[in-house]
């Protein structure tokens, strides 16, 4: 049987692998589970407090940014552990840098969350 390498079939396969990867992240990685749960809670809070469309845009972007960077951090850690399972200072340095990227995304998301929700909560 001949392989079908059409544009549509290729995109559908890519989408399938992306969904599978997201599922693996959410079901196997504790840091992603925490970040995903926070994203769900913030989404519920957004509906509850009836945030504006602009606030939704920033909140959604912040949640997506943190989950994306956390996923990339996980990939870097898995590759580093595969290449060099024992402790090595250069591998540790690489993993620290990847974790630092998550930190920057999380701080930005926290700032966005505070900008959106602190005034709402203070006005209650």
Coordinates of C-alpha atoms in Angstrom, one line a residue:
X1 CA 0.0 0.0 0.0
X2 CA 1.3 3.4 -0.9
X3 CA 1.8 6.1 1.9
X4 CA -0.5 9.1 1.6
X5 CA 1.6 12.2 2.1
X6 CA -1.0 14.7 1.1
X7 CA -1.2 18.1 2.8
X8 CA -4.5 17.4 4.6
X9 CA -3.5 14.0 5.8
X10 CA -0.2 15.2 7.0
X11 CA -1.8 18.1 8.9
X12 CA -4.4 15.7 10.5
X13 CA -1.6 13.4 11.6
X14 CA 0.3 16.4 13.1
X15 CA -2.8 17.5 14.9
X16 CA -3.3 13.9 16.3
X17 CA 0.3 13.9 17.6
X18 CA -0.1 17.3 19.1
X19 CA -3.3 16.3 21.0
X20 CA -1.5 13.1 22.1
X21 CA 1.5 15.1 23.3
X22 CA -0.8 17.5 25.2
X23 CA -2.6 14.6 26.8
X24 CA 0.7 12.9 27.8
X25 CA 1.8 16.2 29.4
X26 CA -1.4 16.7 31.4
X27 CA -1.6 13.1 32.6
X28 CA 2.0 12.4 33.4
X29 CA 3.9 15.5 34.4
X30 CA 3.1 17.0 37.8
X31 CA 4.2 20.5 37.0
X32 CA 1.9 20.6 34.0
X33 CA -0.9 19.1 36.1
X34 CA -0.6 22.0 38.5
X35 CA -0.3 24.6 35.8
X36 CA -3.3 23.2 33.9
X37 CA -5.4 23.0 37.1
X38 CA -4.5 26.7 37.8
X39 CA -5.5 27.5 34.2
X40 CA -8.9 25.8 34.7
X41 CA -9.5 27.6 38.0
X42 CA -8.6 30.9 36.5
X43 CA -11.0 30.2 33.6
X44 CA -13.8 29.4 36.1
X45 CA -12.9 32.7 37.9
X46 CA -13.1 34.6 34.6
X47 CA -16.6 33.4 34.0
X48 CA -17.6 34.0 37.7
X49 CA -16.3 37.5 37.8
X50 CA -17.3 38.3 34.2
X51 CA -14.0 39.6 33.0
X52 CA -13.9 41.7 29.8
X53 CA -12.9 40.4 26.4
X54 CA -9.5 42.0 26.7
X55 CA -8.9 40.4 30.1
X56 CA -9.9 37.1 28.6
X57 CA -7.4 37.6 25.8
X58 CA -4.6 38.3 28.2
X59 CA -5.6 35.5 30.6
X60 CA -5.8 33.0 27.8
X61 CA -2.4 34.1 26.4
X62 CA -0.8 33.9 29.9
X63 CA -2.2 30.4 30.5
X64 CA -1.1 29.2 27.1
X65 CA 2.3 30.8 27.5
X66 CA 3.0 29.0 30.8
X67 CA 1.7 25.6 29.6
X68 CA 3.8 25.9 26.4
X69 CA 7.0 26.9 28.1
X70 CA 6.4 24.2 30.8
X71 CA 6.0 21.7 28.0
X72 CA 9.2 22.8 26.4
X73 CA 11.0 22.6 29.7
X74 CA 9.8 19.1 30.2
X75 CA 11.0 18.1 26.7
X76 CA 14.4 19.6 27.5
X77 CA 14.6 17.7 30.8
X78 CA 13.6 14.4 29.1
X79 CA 16.1 14.8 26.3
X80 CA 18.9 15.8 28.8
X81 CA 18.1 12.8 31.0
X82 CA 18.1 10.5 28.0
X83 CA 21.4 11.8 26.7
X84 CA 23.1 11.9 30.1
X85 CA 21.2 10.1 32.9
X86 CA 23.8 10.7 35.5
X87 CA 24.4 14.1 37.1
X88 CA 26.5 16.4 35.0
X89 CA 27.1 20.1 35.7
X90 CA 26.5 21.1 32.0
X91 CA 23.3 19.1 31.8
X92 CA 22.2 20.7 35.1
X93 CA 23.0 24.2 33.7
X94 CA 20.9 23.5 30.6
X95 CA 18.0 22.3 32.8
X96 CA 18.3 25.3 35.0
X97 CA 18.0 27.6 32.0
X98 CA 14.9 25.8 30.8
X99 CA 13.4 26.1 34.3
X100 CA 14.3 29.8 34.3
X101 CA 12.2 30.3 31.1
X102 CA 9.2 28.8 32.9
X103 CA 9.9 31.1 35.8
X104 CA 9.7 34.2 33.5
X105 CA 6.5 32.9 32.0
X106 CA 5.0 32.2 35.4
X107 CA 5.9 35.7 36.7
X108 CA 4.3 37.3 33.7
X109 CA 1.2 35.2 34.1
X110 CA 1.1 36.1 37.8
X111 CA 1.3 39.8 37.0
X112 CA -1.5 39.5 34.4
X113 CA -3.6 37.6 37.0
X114 CA -3.0 40.3 39.6
X115 CA -3.8 43.1 37.2
X116 CA -7.1 41.4 36.3
X117 CA -8.3 40.0 39.7
X118 CA -6.9 42.2 42.4
X119 CA -9.1 45.2 41.5
X120 CA -12.1 42.9 41.2
X121 CA -11.5 41.3 44.6
X122 CA -10.7 44.6 46.3
X123 CA -14.0 46.0 45.1
X124 CA -16.1 43.2 46.7

